[in-house]
mmCIF file of C-alpha atoms and ligand atoms in Angstrom:
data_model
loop_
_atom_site.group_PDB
_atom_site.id
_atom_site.type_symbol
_atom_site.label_atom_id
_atom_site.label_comp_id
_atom_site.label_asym_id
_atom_site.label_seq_id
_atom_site.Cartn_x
_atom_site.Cartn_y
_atom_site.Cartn_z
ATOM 1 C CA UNK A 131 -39.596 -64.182 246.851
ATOM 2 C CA UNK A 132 -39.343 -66.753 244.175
ATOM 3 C CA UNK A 133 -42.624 -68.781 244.169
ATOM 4 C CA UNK A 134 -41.801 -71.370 242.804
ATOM 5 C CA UNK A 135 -38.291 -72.421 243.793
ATOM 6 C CA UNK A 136 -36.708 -72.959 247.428
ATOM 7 C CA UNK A 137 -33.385 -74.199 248.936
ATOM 8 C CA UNK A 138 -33.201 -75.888 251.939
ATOM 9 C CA UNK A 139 -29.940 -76.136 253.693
ATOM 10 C CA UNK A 140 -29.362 -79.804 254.702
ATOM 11 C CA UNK A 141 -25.205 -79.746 256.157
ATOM 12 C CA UNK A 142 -22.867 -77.122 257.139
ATOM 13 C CA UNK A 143 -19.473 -77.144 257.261
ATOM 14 C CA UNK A 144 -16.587 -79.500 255.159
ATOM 15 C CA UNK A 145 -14.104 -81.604 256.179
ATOM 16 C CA UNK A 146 -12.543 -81.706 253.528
ATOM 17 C CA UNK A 147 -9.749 -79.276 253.359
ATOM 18 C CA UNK A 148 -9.175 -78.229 249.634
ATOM 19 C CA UNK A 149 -5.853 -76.446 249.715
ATOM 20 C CA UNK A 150 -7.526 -73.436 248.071
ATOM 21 C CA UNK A 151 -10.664 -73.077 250.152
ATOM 22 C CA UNK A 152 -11.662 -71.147 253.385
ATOM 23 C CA UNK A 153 -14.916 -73.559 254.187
ATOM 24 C CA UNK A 154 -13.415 -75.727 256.331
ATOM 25 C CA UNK A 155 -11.653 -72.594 258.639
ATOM 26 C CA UNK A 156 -15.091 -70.648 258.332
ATOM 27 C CA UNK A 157 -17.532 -72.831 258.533
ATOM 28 C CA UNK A 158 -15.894 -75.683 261.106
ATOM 29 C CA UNK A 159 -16.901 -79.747 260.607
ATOM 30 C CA UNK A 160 -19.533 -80.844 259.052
ATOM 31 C CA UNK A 161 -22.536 -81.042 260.829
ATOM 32 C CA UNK A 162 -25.759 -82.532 259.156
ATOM 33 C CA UNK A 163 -29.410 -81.285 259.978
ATOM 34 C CA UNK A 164 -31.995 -84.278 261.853
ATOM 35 C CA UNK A 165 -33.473 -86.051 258.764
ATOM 36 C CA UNK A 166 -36.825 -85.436 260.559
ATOM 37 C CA UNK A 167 -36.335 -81.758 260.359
ATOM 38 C CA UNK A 168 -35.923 -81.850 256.802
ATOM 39 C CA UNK A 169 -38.435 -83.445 255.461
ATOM 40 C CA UNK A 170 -40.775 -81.129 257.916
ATOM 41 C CA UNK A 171 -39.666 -78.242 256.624
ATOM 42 C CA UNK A 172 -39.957 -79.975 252.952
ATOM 43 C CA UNK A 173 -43.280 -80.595 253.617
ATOM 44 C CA UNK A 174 -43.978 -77.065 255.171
ATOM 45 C CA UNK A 175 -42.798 -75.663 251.465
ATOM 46 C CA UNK A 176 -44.620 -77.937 249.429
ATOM 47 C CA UNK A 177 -47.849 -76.976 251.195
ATOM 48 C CA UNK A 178 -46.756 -73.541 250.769
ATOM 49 C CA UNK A 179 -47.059 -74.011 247.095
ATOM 50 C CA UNK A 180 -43.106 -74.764 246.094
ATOM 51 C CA UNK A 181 -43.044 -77.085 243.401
ATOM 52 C CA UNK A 182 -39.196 -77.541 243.678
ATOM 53 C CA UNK A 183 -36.637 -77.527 246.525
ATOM 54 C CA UNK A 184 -32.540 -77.562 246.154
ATOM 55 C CA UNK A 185 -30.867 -79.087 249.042
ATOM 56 C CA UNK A 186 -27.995 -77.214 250.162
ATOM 57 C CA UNK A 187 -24.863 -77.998 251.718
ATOM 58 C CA UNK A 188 -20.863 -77.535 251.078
ATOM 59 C CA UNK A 189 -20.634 -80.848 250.664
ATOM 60 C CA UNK A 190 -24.086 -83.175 250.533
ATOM 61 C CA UNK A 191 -22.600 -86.005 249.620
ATOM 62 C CA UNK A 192 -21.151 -86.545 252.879
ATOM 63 C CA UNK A 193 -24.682 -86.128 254.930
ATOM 64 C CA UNK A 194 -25.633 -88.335 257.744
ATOM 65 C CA UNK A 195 -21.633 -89.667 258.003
ATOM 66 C CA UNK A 196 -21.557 -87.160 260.937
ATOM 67 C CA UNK A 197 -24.360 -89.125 262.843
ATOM 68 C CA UNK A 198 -23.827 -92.656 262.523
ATOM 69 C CA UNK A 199 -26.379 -92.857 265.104
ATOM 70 C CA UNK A 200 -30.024 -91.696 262.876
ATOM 71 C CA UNK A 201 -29.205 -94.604 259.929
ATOM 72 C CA UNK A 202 -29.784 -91.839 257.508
ATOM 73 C CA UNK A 203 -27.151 -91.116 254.624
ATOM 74 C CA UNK A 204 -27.698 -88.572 252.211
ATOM 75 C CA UNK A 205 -29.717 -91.261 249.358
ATOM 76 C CA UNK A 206 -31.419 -92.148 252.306
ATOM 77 C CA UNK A 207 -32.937 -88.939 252.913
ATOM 78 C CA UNK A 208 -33.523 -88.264 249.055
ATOM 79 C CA UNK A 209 -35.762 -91.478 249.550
ATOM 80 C CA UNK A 210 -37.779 -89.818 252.210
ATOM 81 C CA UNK A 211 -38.200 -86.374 250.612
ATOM 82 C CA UNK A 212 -39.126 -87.798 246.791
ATOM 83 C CA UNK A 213 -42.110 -89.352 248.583
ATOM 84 C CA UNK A 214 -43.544 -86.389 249.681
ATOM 85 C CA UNK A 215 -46.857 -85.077 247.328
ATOM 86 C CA UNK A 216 -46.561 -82.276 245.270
ATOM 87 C CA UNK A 217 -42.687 -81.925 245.654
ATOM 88 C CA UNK A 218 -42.107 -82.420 241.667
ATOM 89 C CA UNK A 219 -38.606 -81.480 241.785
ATOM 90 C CA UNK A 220 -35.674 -82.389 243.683
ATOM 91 C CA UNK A 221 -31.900 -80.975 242.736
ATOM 92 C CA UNK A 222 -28.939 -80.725 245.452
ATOM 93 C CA UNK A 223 -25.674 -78.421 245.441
ATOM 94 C CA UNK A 224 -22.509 -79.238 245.711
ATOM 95 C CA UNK A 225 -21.311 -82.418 245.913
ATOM 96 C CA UNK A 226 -17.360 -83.544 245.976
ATOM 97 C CA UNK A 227 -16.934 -86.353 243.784
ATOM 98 C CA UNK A 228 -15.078 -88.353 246.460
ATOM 99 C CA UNK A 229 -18.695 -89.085 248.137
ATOM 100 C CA UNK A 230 -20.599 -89.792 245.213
ATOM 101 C CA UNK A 231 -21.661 -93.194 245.795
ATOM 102 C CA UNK A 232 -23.071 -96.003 243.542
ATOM 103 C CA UNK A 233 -26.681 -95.656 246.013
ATOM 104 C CA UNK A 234 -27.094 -91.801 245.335
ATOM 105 C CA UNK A 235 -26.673 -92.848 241.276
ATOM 106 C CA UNK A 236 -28.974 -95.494 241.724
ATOM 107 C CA UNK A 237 -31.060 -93.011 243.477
ATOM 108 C CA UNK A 238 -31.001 -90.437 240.521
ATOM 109 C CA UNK A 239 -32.442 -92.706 238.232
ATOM 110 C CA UNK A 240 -34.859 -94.116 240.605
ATOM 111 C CA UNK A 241 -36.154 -91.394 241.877
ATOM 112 C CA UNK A 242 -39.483 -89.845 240.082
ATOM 113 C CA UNK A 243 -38.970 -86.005 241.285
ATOM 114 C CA UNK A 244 -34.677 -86.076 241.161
ATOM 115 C CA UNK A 245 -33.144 -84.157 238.292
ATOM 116 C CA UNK A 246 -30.894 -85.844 236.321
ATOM 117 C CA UNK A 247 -28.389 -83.204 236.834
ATOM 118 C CA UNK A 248 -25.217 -83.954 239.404
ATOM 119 C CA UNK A 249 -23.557 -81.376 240.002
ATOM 120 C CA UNK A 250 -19.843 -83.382 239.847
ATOM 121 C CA UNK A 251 -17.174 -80.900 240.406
ATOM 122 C CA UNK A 252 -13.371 -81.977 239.024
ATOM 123 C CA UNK A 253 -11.651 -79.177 239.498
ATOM 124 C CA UNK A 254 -8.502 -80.002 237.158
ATOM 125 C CA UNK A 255 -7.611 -82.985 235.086
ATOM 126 C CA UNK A 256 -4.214 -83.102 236.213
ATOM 127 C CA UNK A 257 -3.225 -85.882 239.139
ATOM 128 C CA UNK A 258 -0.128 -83.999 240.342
ATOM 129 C CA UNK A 259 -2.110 -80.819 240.915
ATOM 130 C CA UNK A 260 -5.293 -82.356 241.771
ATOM 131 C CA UNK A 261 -2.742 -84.063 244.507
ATOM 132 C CA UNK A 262 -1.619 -80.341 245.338
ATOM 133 C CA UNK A 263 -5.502 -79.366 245.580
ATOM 134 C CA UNK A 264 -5.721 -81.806 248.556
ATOM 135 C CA UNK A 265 -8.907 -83.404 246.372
ATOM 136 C CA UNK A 266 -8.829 -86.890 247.159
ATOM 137 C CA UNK A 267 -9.436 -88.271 244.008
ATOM 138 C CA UNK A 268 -7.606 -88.718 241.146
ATOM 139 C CA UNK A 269 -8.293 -88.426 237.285
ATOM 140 C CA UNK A 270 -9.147 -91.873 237.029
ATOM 141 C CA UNK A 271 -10.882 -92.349 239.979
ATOM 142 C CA UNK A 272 -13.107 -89.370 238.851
ATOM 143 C CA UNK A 273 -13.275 -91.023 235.225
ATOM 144 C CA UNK A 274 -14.474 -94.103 236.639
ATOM 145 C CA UNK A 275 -17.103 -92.856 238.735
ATOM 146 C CA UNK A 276 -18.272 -91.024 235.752
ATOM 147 C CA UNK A 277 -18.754 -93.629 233.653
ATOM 148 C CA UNK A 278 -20.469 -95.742 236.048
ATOM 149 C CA UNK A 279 -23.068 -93.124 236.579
ATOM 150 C CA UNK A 280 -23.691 -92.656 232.491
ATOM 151 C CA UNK A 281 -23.999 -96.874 232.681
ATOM 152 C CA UNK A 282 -26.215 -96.581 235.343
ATOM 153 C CA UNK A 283 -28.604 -93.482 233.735
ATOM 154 C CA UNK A 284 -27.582 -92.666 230.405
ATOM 155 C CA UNK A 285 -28.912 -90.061 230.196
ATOM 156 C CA UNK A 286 -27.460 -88.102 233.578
ATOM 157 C CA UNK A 287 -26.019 -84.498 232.410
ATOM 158 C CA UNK A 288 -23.101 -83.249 234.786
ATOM 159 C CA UNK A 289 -21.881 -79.667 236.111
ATOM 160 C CA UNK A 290 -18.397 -79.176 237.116
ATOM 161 C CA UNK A 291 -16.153 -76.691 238.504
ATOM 162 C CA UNK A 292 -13.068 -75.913 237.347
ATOM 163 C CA UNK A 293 -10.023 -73.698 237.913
ATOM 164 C CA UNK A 294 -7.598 -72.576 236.055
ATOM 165 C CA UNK A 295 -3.693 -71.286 236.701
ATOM 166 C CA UNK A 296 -3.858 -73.365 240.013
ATOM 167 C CA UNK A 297 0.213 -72.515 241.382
ATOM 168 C CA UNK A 298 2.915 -74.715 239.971
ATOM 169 C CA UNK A 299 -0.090 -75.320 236.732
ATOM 170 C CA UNK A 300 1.983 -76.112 233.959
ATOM 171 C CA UNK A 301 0.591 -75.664 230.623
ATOM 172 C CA UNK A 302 0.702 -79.870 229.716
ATOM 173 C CA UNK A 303 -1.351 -80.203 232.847
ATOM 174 C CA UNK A 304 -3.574 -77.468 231.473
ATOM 175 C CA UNK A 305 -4.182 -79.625 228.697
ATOM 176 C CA UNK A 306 -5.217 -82.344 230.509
ATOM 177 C CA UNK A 307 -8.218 -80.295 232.314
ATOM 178 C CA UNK A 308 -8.685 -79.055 228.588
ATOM 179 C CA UNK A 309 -9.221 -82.395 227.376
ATOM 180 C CA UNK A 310 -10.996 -83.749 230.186
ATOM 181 C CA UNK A 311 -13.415 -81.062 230.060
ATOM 182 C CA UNK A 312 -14.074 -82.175 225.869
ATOM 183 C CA UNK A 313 -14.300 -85.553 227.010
ATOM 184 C CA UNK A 314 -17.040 -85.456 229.616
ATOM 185 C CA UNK A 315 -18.711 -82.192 227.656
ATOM 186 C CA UNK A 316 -20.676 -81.439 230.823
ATOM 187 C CA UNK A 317 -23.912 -79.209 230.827
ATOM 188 C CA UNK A 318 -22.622 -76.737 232.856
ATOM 189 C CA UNK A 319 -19.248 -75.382 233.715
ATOM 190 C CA UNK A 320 -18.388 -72.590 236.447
ATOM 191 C CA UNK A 321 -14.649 -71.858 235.035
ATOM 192 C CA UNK A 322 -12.344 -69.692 237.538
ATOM 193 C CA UNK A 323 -8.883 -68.303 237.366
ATOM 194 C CA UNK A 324 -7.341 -68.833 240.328
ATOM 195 C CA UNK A 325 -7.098 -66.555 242.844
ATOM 196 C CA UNK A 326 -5.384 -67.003 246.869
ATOM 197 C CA UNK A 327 -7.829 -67.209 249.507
ATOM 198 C CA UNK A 328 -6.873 -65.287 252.532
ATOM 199 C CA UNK A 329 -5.910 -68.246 255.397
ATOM 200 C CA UNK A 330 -5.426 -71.255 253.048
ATOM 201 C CA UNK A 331 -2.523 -73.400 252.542
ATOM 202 C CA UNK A 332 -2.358 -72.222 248.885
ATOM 203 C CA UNK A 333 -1.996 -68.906 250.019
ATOM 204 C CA UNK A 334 1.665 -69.471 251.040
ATOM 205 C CA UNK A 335 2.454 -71.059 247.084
ATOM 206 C CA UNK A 336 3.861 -69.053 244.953
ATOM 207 C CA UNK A 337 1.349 -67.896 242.505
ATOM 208 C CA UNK A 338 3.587 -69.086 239.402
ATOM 209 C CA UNK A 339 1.359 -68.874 236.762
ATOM 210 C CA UNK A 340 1.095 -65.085 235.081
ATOM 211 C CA UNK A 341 -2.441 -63.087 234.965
ATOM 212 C CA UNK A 342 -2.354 -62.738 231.421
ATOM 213 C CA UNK A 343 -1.704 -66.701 231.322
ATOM 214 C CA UNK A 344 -4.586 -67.332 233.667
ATOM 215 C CA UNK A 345 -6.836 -65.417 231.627
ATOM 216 C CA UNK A 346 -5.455 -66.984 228.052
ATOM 217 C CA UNK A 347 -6.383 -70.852 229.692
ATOM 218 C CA UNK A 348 -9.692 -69.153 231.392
ATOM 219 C CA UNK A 349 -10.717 -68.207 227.396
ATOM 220 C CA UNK A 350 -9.759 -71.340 225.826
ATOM 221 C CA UNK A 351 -11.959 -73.269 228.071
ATOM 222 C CA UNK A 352 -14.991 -71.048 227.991
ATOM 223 C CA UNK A 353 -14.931 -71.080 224.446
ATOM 224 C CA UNK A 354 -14.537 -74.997 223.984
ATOM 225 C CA UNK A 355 -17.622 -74.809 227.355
ATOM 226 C CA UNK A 356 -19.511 -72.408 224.338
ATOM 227 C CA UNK A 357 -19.248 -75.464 221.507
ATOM 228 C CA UNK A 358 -20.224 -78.107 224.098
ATOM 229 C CA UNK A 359 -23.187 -75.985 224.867
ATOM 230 C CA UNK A 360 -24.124 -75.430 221.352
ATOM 231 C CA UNK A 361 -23.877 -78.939 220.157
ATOM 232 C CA UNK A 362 -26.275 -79.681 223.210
ATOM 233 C CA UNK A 363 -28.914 -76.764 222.655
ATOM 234 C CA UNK A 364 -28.688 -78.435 218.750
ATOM 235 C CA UNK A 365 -29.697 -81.611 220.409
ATOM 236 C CA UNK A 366 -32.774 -80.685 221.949
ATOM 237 C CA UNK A 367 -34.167 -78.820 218.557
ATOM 238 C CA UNK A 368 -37.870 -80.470 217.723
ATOM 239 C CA UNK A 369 -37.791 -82.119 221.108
ATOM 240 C CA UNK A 370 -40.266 -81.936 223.619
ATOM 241 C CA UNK A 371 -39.083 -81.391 227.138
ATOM 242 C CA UNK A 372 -40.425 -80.754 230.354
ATOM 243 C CA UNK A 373 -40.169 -77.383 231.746
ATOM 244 C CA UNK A 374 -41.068 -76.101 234.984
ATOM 245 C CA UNK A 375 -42.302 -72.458 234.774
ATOM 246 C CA UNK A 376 -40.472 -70.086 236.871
ATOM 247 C CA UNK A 377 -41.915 -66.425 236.315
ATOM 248 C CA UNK A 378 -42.391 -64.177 233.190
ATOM 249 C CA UNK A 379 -39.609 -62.992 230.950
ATOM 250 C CA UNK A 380 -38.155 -59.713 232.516
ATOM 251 C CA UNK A 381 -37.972 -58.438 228.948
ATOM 252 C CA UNK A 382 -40.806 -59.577 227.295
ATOM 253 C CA UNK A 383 -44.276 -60.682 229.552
ATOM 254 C CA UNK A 384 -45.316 -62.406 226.648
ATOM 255 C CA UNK A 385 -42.809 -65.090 227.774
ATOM 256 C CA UNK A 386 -42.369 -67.132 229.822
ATOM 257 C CA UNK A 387 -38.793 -68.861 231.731
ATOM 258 C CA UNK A 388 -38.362 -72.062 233.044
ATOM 259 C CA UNK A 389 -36.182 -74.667 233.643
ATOM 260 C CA UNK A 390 -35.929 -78.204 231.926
ATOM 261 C CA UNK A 391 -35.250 -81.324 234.467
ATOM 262 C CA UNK A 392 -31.248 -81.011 232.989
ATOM 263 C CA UNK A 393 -31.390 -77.121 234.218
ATOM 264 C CA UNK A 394 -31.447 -75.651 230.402
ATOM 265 C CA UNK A 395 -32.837 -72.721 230.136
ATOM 266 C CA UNK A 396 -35.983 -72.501 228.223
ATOM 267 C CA UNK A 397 -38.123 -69.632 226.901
ATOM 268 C CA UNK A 398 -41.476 -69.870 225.448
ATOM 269 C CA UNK A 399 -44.706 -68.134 224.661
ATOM 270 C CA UNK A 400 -47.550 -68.562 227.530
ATOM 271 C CA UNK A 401 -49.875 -66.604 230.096
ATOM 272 C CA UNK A 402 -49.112 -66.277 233.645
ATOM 273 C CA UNK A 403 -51.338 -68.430 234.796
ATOM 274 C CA UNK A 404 -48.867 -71.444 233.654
ATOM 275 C CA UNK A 405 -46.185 -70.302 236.486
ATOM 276 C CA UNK A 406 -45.462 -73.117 238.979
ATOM 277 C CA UNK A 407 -46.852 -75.714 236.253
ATOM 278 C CA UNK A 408 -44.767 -78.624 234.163
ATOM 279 C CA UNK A 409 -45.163 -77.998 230.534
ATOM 280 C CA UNK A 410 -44.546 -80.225 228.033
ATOM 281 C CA UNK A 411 -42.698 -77.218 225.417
ATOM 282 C CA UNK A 412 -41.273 -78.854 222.286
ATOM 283 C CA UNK A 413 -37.751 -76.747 221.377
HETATM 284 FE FE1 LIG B 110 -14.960 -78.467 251.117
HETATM 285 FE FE2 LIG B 110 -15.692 -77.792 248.624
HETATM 286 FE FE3 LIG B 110 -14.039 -76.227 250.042
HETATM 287 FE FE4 LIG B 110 -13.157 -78.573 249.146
HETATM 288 S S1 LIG B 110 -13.828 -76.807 247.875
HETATM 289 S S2 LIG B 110 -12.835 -77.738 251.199
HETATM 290 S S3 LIG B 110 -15.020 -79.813 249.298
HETATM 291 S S4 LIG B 110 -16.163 -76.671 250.516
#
């Protein structure tokens, strides 16, 4: 029922096996749609009216590896879509930062209708337990990828993931995620305490680090996440940026919500009429 916005699921499954995570057991391999398919039903929603489309997936970094056989990994398939009239936006959830490759950055800032938001999940900032999370990746590793995608678009904004209290979590490798976290200063931030997940290999770890603990490292975070976001809402202030308008303001129909390319929030004065358009709306 949203008019303006649709997802369109493009893998199932993960491979990957995070210690902490059910996917893999519930959902089974990965298994990619037919690029063909995709772009059809793309094209089916554009003509519908939908102005912008979210691929989804556990994991879309990793499309196409399943099927060597259609020449089609998951840049390649951005390619396809972007040239498709009308769609004006393109954004894609989640990614694991162990398949983010140098062709999907190159595609981000490329790309006319891709957002320049990646959503670039790190979990923790600690090798050992990143290790013990079964990630694949390691601080560095992560770091460096970063980098080279703020080289190759400076101006790419990042999401992340993050948990905190992960067993065996000590409060020096807390730190670490801490300072990570002020280091990158990412646009958005989904922070979790954790909690075991019924069937996973974390399940059987002692969960060593208190409640009251989790919750103390959960708060520090959110509230550095709170400056970060600040300093970047400063930022924008007497910029113009382009918005796509979602729907009216539930609270006040003199307003109207949309989204910039970055996925900030924006609220401004305007008529219905403007829904499903790309305003220029200076902050
Ligand atoms: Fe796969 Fe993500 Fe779960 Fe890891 S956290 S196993 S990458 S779905």
């Amino acid at each position: 029922d949203d008019p303006v916005k649709a997802y369109v699921s493009i893998i199932r499954g993960c491979d990957k096996f995070c210690t902490y995570c059910v996917v893999p057991y519930t959902r089974g391999q990965e298994a990619s749609r037919h690029p063909d398919q995709i772009v059809d039903e793309c094209q089916k929603l554009v003509d519908k009216g939908y102005k912008e489309i979210t691929l989804l997936g556990q994991n879309v970094n990793s499309y196409g590896k399943d099927k060597p056989e259609w020449q089609s990994l998951f840049h390649d398939l951005l390619y396809r879509l972007d040239a498709i009239p009308g769609l004006e936006r393109i954004r894609f959830m989640t990614s694991h930062p162990y398949d983010i490759t140098r062709d999907l950055m190159l595609a981000v800032r490329d790309l006319p209708s891709l957002c320049e938001f990646v959503h670039f999940p790190i979990q923790c900032g600690s090798n050992r337990v990143l290790r013990k999370m079964n990630r694949l990746y390691t601080r560095e590793s992560y770091m460096e990828k970063v980098y080279e995608f703020k080289e190759i678009l400076p101006s790419v904004t990042l999401g992340t993931d993050i948990i905190v209290g992960f067993p065996t979590e000590t409060e020096d490798e807390f730190e670490e995620t801490y300072n990570a976290l002020k280091e990158i200063e990412y646009s958005v931030a989904f922070i979790f305490s954790y909690s075991a997940r019924k069937g996973t290999p974390a399940m059987r770890w002692q969960d060593t680090v208190s409640e009251e603990e989790k919750d103390r490292r959960l708060q520090r975070l959110l509230q550095l996440q709170n400056e970060v976001y600040a300093k970047q809402r400063q930022v924008l202030v007497n910029t113009p940026v382009e918005v796509l308008v979602e729907r009216q303001s539930h609270k006040n129909k003199e307003l109207l919500k949309g989204r910039t390319r970055c996925w900030k929030n924006v609220v401004f004065p305007g008529g219905p009429e403007l829904i499903g358009s790309l305003q220029q709306v200076n902050i």
